[in-house]
Tab-separated table of C-alpha atoms and ligand atoms in Angstrom:
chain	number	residue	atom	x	y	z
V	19	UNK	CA	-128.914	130.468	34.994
V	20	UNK	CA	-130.976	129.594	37.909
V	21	UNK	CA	-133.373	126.229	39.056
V	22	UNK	CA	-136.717	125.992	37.214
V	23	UNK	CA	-138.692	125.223	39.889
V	24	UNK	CA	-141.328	122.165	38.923
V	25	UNK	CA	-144.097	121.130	40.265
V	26	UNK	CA	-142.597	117.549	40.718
V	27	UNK	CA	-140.807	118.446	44.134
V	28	UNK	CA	-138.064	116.019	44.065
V	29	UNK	CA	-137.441	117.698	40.736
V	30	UNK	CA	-136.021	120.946	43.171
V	31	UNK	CA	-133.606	119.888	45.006
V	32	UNK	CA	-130.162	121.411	44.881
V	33	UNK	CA	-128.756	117.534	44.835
V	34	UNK	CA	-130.884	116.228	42.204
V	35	UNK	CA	-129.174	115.407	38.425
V	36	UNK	CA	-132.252	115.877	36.725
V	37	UNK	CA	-134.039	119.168	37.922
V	38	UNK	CA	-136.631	120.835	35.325
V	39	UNK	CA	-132.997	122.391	33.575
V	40	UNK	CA	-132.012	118.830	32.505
V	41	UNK	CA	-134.762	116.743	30.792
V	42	UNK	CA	-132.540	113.810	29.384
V	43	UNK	CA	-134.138	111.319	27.792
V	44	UNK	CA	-134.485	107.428	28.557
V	45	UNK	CA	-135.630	103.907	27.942
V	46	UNK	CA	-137.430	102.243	30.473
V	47	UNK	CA	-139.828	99.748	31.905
V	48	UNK	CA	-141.223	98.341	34.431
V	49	UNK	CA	-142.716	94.944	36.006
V	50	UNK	CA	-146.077	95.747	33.561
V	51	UNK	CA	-144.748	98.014	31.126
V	52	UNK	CA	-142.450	97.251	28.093
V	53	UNK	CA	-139.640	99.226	27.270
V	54	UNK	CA	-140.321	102.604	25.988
V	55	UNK	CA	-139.416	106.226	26.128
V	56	UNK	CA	-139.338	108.350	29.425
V	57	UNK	CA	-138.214	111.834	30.392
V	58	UNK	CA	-136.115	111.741	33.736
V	59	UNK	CA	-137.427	114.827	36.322
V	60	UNK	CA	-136.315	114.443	39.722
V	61	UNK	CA	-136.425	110.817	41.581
V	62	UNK	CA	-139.564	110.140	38.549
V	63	UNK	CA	-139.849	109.120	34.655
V	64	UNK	CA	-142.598	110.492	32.638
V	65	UNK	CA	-143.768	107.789	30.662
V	66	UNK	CA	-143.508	109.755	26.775
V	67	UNK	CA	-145.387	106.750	25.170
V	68	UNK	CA	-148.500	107.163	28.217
V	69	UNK	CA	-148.424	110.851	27.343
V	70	UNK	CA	-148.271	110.574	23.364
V	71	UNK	CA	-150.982	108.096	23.776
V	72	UNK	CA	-152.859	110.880	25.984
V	73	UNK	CA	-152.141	113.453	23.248
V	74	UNK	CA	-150.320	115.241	25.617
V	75	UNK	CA	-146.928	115.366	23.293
V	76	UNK	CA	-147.544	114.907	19.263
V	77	UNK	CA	-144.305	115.279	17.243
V	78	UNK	CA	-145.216	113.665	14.543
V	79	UNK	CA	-148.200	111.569	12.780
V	80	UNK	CA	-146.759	108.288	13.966
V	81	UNK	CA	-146.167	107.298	17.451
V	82	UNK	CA	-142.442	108.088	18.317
V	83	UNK	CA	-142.579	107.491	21.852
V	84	UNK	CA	-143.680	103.481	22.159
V	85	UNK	CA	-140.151	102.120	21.168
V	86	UNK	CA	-137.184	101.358	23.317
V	87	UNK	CA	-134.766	103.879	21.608
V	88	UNK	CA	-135.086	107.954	20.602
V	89	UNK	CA	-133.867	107.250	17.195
V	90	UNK	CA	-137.353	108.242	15.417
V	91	UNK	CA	-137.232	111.248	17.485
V	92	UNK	CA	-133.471	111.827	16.369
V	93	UNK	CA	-134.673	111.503	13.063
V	94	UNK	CA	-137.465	113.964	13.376
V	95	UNK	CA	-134.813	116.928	13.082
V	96	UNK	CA	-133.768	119.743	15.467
V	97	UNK	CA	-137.032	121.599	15.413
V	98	UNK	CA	-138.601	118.949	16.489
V	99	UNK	CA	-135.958	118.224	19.449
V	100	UNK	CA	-136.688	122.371	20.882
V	101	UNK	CA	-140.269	121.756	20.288
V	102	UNK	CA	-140.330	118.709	22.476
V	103	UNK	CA	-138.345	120.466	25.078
V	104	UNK	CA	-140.606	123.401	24.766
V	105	UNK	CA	-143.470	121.277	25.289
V	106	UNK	CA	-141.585	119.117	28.907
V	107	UNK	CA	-141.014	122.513	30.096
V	108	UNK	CA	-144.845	123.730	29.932
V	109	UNK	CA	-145.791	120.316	30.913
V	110	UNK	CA	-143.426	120.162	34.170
V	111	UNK	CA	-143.149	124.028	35.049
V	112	UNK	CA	-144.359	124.933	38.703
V	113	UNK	CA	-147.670	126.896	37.803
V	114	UNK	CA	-148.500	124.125	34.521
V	115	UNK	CA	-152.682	123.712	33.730
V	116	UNK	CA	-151.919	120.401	33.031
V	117	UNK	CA	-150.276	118.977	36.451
V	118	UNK	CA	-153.026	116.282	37.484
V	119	UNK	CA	-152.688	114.726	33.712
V	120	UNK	CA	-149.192	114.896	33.658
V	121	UNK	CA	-148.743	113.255	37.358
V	122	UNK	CA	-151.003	110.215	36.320
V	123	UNK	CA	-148.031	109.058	33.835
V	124	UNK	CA	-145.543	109.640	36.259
V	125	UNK	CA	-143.402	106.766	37.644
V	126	UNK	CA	-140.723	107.019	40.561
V	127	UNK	CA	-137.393	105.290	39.126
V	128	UNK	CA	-136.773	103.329	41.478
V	129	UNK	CA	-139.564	101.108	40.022
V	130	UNK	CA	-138.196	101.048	36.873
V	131	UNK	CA	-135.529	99.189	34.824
V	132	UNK	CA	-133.398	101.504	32.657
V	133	UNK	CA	-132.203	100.359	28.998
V	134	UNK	CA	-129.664	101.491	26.534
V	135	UNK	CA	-131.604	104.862	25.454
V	136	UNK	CA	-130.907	104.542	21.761
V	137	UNK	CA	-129.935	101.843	18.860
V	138	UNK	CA	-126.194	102.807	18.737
V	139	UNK	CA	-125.796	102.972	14.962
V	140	UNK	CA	-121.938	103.018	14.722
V	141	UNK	CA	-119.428	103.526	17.596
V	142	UNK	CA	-116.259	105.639	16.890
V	143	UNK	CA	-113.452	106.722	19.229
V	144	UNK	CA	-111.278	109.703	20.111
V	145	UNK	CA	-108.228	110.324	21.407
V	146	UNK	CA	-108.847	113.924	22.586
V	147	UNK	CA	-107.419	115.221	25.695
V	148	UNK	CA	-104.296	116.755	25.686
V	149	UNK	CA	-103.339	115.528	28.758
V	150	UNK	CA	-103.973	111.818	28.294
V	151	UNK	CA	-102.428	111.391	24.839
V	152	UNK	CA	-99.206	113.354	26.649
V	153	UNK	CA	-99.456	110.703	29.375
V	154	UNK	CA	-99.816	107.911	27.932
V	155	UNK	CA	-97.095	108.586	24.823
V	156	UNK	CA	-94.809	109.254	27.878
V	157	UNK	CA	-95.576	106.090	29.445
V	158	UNK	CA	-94.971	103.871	26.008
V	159	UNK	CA	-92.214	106.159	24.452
V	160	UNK	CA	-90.953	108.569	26.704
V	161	UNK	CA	-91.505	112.666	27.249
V	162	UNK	CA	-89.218	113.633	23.920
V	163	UNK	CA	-92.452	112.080	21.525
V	164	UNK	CA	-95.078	111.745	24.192
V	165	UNK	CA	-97.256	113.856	21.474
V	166	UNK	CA	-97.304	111.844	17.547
V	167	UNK	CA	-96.781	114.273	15.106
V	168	UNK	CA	-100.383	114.822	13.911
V	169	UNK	CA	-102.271	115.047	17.145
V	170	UNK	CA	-102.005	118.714	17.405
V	171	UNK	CA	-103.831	119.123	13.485
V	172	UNK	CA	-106.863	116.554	14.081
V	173	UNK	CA	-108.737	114.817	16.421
V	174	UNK	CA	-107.463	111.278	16.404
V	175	UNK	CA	-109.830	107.841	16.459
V	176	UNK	CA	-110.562	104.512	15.323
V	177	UNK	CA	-113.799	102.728	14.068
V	178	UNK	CA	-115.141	100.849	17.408
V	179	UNK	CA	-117.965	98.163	17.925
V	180	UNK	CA	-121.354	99.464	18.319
V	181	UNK	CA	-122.262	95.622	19.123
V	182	UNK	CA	-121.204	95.546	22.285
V	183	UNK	CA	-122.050	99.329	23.411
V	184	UNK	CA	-124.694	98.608	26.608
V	185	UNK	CA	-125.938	100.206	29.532
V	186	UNK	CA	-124.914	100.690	32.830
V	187	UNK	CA	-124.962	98.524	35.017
V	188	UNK	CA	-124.955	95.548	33.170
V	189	UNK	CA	-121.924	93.087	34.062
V	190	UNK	CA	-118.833	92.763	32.157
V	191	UNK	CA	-116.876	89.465	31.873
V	192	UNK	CA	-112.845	90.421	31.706
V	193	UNK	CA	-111.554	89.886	27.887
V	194	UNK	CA	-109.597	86.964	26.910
V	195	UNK	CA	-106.902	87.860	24.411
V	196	UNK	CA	-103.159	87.393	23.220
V	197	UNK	CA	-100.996	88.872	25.000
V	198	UNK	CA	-97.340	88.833	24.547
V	199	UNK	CA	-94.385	89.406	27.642
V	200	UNK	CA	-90.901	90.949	26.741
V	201	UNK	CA	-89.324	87.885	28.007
V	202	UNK	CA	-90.993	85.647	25.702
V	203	UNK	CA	-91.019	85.386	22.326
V	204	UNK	CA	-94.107	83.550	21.855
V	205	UNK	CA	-97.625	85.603	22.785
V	206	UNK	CA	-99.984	83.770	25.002
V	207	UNK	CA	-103.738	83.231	25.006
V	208	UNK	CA	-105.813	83.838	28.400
V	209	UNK	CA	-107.466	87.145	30.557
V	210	UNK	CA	-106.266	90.321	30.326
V	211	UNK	CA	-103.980	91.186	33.580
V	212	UNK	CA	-104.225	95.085	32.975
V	213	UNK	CA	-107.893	95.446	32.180
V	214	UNK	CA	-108.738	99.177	32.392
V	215	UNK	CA	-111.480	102.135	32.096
V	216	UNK	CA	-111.540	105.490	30.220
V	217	UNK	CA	-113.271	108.117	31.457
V	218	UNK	CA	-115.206	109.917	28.637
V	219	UNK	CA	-118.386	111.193	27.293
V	220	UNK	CA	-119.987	110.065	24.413
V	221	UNK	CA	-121.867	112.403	22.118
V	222	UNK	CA	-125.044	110.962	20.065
V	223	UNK	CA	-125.321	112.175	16.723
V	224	UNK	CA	-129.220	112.849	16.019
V	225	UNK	CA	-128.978	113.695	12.130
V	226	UNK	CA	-127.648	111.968	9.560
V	227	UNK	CA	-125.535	112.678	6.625
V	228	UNK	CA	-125.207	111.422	3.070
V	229	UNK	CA	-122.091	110.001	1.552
V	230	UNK	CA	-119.986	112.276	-0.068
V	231	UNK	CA	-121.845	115.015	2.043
V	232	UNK	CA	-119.016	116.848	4.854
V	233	UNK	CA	-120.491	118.972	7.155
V	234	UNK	CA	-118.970	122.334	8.882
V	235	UNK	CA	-117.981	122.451	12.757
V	236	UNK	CA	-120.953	124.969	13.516
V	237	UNK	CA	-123.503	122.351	11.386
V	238	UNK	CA	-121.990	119.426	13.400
V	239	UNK	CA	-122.843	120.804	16.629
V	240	UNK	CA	-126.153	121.575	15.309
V	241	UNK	CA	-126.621	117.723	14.674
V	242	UNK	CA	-125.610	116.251	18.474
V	243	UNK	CA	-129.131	115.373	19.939
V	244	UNK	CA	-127.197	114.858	23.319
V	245	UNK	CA	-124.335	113.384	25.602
V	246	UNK	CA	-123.807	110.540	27.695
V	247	UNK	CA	-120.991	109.300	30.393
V	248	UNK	CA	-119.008	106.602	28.624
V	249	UNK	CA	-116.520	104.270	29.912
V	250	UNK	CA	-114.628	102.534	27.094
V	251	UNK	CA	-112.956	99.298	28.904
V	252	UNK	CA	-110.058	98.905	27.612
V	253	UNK	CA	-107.440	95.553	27.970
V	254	UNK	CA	-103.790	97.371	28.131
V	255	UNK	CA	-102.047	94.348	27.625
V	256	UNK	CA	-104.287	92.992	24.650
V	257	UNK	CA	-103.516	96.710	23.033
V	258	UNK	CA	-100.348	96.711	23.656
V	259	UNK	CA	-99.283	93.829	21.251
V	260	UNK	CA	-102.141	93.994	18.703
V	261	UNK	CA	-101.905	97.572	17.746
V	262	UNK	CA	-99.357	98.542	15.630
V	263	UNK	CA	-99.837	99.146	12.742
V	264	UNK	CA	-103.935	99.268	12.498
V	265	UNK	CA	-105.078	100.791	15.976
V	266	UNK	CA	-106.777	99.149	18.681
V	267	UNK	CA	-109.048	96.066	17.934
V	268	UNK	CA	-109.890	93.038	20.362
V	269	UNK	CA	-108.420	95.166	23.580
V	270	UNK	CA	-111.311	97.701	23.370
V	271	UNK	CA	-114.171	95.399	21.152
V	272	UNK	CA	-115.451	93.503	24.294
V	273	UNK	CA	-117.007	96.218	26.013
V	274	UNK	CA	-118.488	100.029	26.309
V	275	UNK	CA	-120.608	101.272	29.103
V	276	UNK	CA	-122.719	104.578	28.475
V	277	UNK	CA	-124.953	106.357	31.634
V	278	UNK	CA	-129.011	105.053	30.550
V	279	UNK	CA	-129.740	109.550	29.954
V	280	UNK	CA	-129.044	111.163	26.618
V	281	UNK	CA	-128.683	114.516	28.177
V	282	UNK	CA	-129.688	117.352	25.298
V	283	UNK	CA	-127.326	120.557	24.507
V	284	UNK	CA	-129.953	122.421	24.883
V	285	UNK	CA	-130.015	121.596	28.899
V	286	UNK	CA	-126.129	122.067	29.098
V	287	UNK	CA	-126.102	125.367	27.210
V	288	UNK	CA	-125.452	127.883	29.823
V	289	UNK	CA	-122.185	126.121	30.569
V	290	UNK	CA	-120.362	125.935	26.692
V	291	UNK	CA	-116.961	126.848	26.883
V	292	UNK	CA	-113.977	127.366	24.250
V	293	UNK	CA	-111.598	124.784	23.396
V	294	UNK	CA	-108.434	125.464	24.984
V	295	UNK	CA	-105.705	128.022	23.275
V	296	UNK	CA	-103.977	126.030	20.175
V	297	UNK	CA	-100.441	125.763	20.044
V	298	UNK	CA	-100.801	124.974	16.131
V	299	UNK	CA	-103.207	126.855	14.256
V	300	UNK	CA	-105.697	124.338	13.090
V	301	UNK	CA	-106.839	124.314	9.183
V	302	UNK	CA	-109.862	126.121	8.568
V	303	UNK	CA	-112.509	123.029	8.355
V	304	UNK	CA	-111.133	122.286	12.201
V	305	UNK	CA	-111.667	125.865	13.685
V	306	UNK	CA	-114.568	126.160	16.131
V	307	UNK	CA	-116.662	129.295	15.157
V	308	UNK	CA	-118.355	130.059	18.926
V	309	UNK	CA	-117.783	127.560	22.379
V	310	UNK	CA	-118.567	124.089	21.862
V	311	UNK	CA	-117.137	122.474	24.753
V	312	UNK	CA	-118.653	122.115	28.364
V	313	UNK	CA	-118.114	122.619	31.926
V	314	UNK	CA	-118.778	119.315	33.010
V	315	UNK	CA	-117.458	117.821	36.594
V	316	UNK	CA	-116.155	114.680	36.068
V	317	UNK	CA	-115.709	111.875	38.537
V	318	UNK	CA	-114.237	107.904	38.917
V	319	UNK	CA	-115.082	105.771	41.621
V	320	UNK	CA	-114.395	102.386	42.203
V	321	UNK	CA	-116.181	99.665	44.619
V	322	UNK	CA	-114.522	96.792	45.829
V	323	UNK	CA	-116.121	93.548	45.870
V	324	UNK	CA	-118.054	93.620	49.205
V	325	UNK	CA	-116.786	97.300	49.626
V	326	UNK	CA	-118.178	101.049	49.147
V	327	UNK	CA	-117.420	103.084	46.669
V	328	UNK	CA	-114.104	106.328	46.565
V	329	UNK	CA	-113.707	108.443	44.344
V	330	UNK	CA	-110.372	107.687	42.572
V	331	UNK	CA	-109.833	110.622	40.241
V	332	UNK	CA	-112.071	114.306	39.408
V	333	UNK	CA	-111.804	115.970	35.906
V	334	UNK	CA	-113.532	118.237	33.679
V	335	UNK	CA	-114.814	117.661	30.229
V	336	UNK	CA	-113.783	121.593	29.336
V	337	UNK	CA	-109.922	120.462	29.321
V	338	UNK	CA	-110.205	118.990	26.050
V	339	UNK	CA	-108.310	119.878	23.282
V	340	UNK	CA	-111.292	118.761	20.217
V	341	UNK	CA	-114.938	118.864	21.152
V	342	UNK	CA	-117.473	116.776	20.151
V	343	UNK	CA	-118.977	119.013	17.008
V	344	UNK	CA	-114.791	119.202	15.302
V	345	UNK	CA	-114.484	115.103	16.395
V	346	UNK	CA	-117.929	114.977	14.050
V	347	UNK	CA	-116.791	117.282	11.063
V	348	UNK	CA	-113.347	116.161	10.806
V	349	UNK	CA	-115.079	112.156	10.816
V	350	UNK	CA	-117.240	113.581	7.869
V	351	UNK	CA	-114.659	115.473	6.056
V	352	UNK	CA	-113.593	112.346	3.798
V	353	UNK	CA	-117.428	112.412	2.430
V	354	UNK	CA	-118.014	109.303	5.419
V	355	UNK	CA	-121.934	109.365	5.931
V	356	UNK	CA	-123.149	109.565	9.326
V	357	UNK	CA	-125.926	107.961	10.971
V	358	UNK	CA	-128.786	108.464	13.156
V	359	UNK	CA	-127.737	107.061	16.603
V	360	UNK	CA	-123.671	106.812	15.673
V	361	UNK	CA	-121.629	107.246	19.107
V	362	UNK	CA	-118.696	109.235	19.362
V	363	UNK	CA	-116.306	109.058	22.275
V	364	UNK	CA	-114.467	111.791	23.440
V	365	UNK	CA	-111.827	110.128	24.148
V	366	UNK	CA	-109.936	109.989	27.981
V	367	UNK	CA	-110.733	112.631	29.914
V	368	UNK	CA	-107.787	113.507	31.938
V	369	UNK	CA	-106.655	116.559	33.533
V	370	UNK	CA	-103.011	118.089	34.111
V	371	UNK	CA	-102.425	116.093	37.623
V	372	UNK	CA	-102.298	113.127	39.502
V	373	UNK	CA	-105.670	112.901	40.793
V	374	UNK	CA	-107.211	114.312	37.647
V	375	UNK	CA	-106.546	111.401	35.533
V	376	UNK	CA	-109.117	109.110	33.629
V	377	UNK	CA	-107.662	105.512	33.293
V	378	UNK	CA	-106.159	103.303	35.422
V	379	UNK	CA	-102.979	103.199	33.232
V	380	UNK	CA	-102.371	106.556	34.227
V	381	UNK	CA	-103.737	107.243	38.043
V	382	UNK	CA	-100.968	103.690	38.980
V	383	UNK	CA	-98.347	105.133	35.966
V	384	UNK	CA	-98.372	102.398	33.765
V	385	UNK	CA	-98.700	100.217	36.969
V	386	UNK	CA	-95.813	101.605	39.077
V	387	UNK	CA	-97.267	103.357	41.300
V	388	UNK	CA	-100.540	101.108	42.666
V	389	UNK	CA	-103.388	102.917	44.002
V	390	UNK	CA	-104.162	102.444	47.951
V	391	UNK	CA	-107.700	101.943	48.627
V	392	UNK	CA	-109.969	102.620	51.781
V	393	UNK	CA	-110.139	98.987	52.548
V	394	UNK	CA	-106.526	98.908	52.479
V	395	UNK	CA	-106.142	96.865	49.335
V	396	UNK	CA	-104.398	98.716	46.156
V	397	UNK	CA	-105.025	98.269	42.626
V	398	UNK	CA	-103.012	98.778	39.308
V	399	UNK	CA	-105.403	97.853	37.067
V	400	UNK	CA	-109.295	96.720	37.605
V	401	UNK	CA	-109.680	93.411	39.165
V	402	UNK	CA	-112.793	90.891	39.156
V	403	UNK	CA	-115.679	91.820	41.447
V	404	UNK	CA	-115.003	95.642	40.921
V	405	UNK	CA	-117.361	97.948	40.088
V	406	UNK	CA	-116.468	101.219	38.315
V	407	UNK	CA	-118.419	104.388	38.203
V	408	UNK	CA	-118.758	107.152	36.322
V	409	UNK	CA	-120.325	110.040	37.174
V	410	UNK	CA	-120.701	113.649	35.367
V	411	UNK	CA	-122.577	117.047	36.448
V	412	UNK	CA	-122.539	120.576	34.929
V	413	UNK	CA	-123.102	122.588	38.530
V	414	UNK	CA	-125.134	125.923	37.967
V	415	UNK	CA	-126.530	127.765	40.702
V	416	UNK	CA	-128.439	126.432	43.161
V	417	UNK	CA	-129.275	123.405	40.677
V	418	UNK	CA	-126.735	120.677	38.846
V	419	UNK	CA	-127.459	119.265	35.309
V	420	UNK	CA	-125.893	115.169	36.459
V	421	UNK	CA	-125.685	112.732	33.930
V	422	UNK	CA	-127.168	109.616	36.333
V	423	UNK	CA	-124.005	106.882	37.238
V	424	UNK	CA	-122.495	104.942	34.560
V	425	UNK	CA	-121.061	101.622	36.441
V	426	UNK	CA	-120.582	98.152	35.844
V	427	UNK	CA	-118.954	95.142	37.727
V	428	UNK	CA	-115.878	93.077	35.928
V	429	UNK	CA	-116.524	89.448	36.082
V	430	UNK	CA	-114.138	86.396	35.892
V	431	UNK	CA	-113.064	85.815	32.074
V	432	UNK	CA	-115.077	83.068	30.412
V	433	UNK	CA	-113.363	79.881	29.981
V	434	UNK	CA	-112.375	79.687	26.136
V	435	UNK	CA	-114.531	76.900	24.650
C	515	MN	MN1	-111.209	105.431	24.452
């Protein structure tokens, strides 16, 4: 797969996420425009609302476009999704008829505000790298049962809070929380000292399901309208004591940061890969019948207050043991309806090596080994005034399909009232 070349020229640059290939979708607005649909295409948004209006892009007999989220376009069905895509491509393509009505409902980005891009039904979270769940149960337990017993037969997860799910960029305050020392016996109350990110991507579930109803691997992937870069704060020392025997709970309720562009499968087709080799045969509702995985470069950075930005760790989505489409029939498989809009997370994304992982709690070793920065401070865990980045891109020749930044700043805990 090569560039599509577009008549939008910022739209052809090799170092541009969103070349005519990508085509995520958005919610934006602006200093006279509410918040409504747009199509990302180079350093501009196409205003979808402007061009329904126009009659540029009908999908349906009601306005989709004119609301801040893509739900009603979710809902609208897969043929819909390829014949909206169809229609951005003809619209955007270097030799299009319809150029000068197109560029009139063009806006450059950096005069807009970007929004959560859809009403996050539910929120649900995975535990699906390998290499993270092998980490981490060797940090808590030790190498001998680094792995629980039923990790290698299902993707692992927990029910998570789609109320506080938000966009990048907006600020997070660090959790309050009990927390409970070895050499006390009674837990305290007061901010998290080992306040932490996870790397992962979340995938948005476009169709829904009824009760009762579970759906194959190959239908799940059919029903992913797209992905976005996820960061799943996470309080290690809040976990830590509430989460035996339920799962996590306050540690990981307080916040989740998604990138502001659903980016479509369609758009990251050409780089699917296979789940890695299974060491345990998976039962037959599990097995993946063709790649469903991607080749996604994965990066963490982190900016000190006052500081710039390093990259702290590089991944890749395509070391995960579950993809998103076995995550989505194995959370159906009980007859659990899905929704329009429900996020799943991936879970950490974390590779075989130092350098490769995506938490905190693993790049400083359960905070032994501390991180040295550029500025010459180091860092176990995330501390206030730091911003933490996220960034993804599936690189194809010539062109990259990025996924935009996901970031946002820790604040100074509220005081309990
Ligand atoms: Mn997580």
């Amino acid at each position: 797969m090569t560039l599509l070349t577009s008549w939008v020229e910022s739209a052809n640059s090799a170092d541009t996420d969103f070349p005519l290939n990508n085509l995520p979708y958005g919610v934006f607005s602006t200093n006279s425009l509410d918040p409504r649909c747009g199509v990302a295409i180079g350093d501009m948004v196409l205003d979808m609302a402007a061009a329904e209006n126009a009659g540029l892009v009908v999908l349906d007999d009601a306005p989709v476009f004119d609301v801040p989220y893509w739900n009603d376009v979710m809902d609208l069905g897969p043929d819909a999704w390829k014949m909206l895509r169809l229609r951005l491509m003809a619209m955007l393509t270097a030799d299009s008829a319809e150029q000068s009505a197109v560029a009139a409902l063009l806006i450059p980005m950096s005069e807009t505000r970007l929004h959560l891009p859809m009403v996050v039904s539910e929120y649900t979270d995975f535990y699906s790298s390998r290499h993270h769940a092998v980490n981490v149960g060797t940090i808590f337990r030790g190498a001998a049962n680094a792995l629980p017993p039923n990790w290698l037969h299902m993707p692992i997860g927990y029910n998570g809070r789609a109320s506080t799910v938000v966009v990048s960029g907006t600020d997070i305050h660090r959790p309050n929380g009990q927390i409970k020392s070895s050499d006390n016996d009674m837990p305290t109350f007061g901010p998290s000292q080992r306040l932490d990110i996870e790397l992962e991507l979340g995938a948005v579930v476009g169709t829904s399901t009824d009760m009762g109803t579970p759906v194959s691997v190959a239908q799940a992937d059919e029903m992913i309208f797209g992905y976005v870069l996820l960061n799943d704060w996470s309080a290690r020392d809040i976990q830590a004591w509430e989460y035996q025997p339920l799962g996590p709970f306050q540690a990981k309720a307080f916040a989740t940061s998604v990138s502001p562009w659903i980016v479509t499968p369609a758009a990251l087709d050409p780089f699917r890969t296979s789940t890695p080799e299974r060491e345990t045969e998976l039962l037959d509702y599990l097995k993946e019948p063709r790649p469903m995985l991607f080749d996604i470069d994965l990066s963490v950075l982190i900016q000190p207050p006052g500081g710039t930005h390093e990259v702290i760790a590089r991944t890749n989505y395509k070391t995960m043991y579950y993809s998103a489409a076995q995550q989505l029939a194995h959370h159906s498989s009980s007859g659990c309806a899905m929704n329009t809009g429900d996020l799943l997370g991936s879970g950490t994304i974390s590779g075989p090596d130092k350098g490769t992982y995506g938490s905190m709690l693993e790049l400083s070793w359960g905070g032994s080994a501390p991180l040295s920065l550029a500025d010459g401070s180091t860092r176990t865990f995330v501390e206030d005034g730091d911003t933490m980045i996220l960034t993804g891109r599936a690189q194809g020749s010539g062109y990259r399909v990025g996924f935009g930044a996901c970031a946002g700043t820790i604040l100074p805990a509220v005081s309990f009232p």
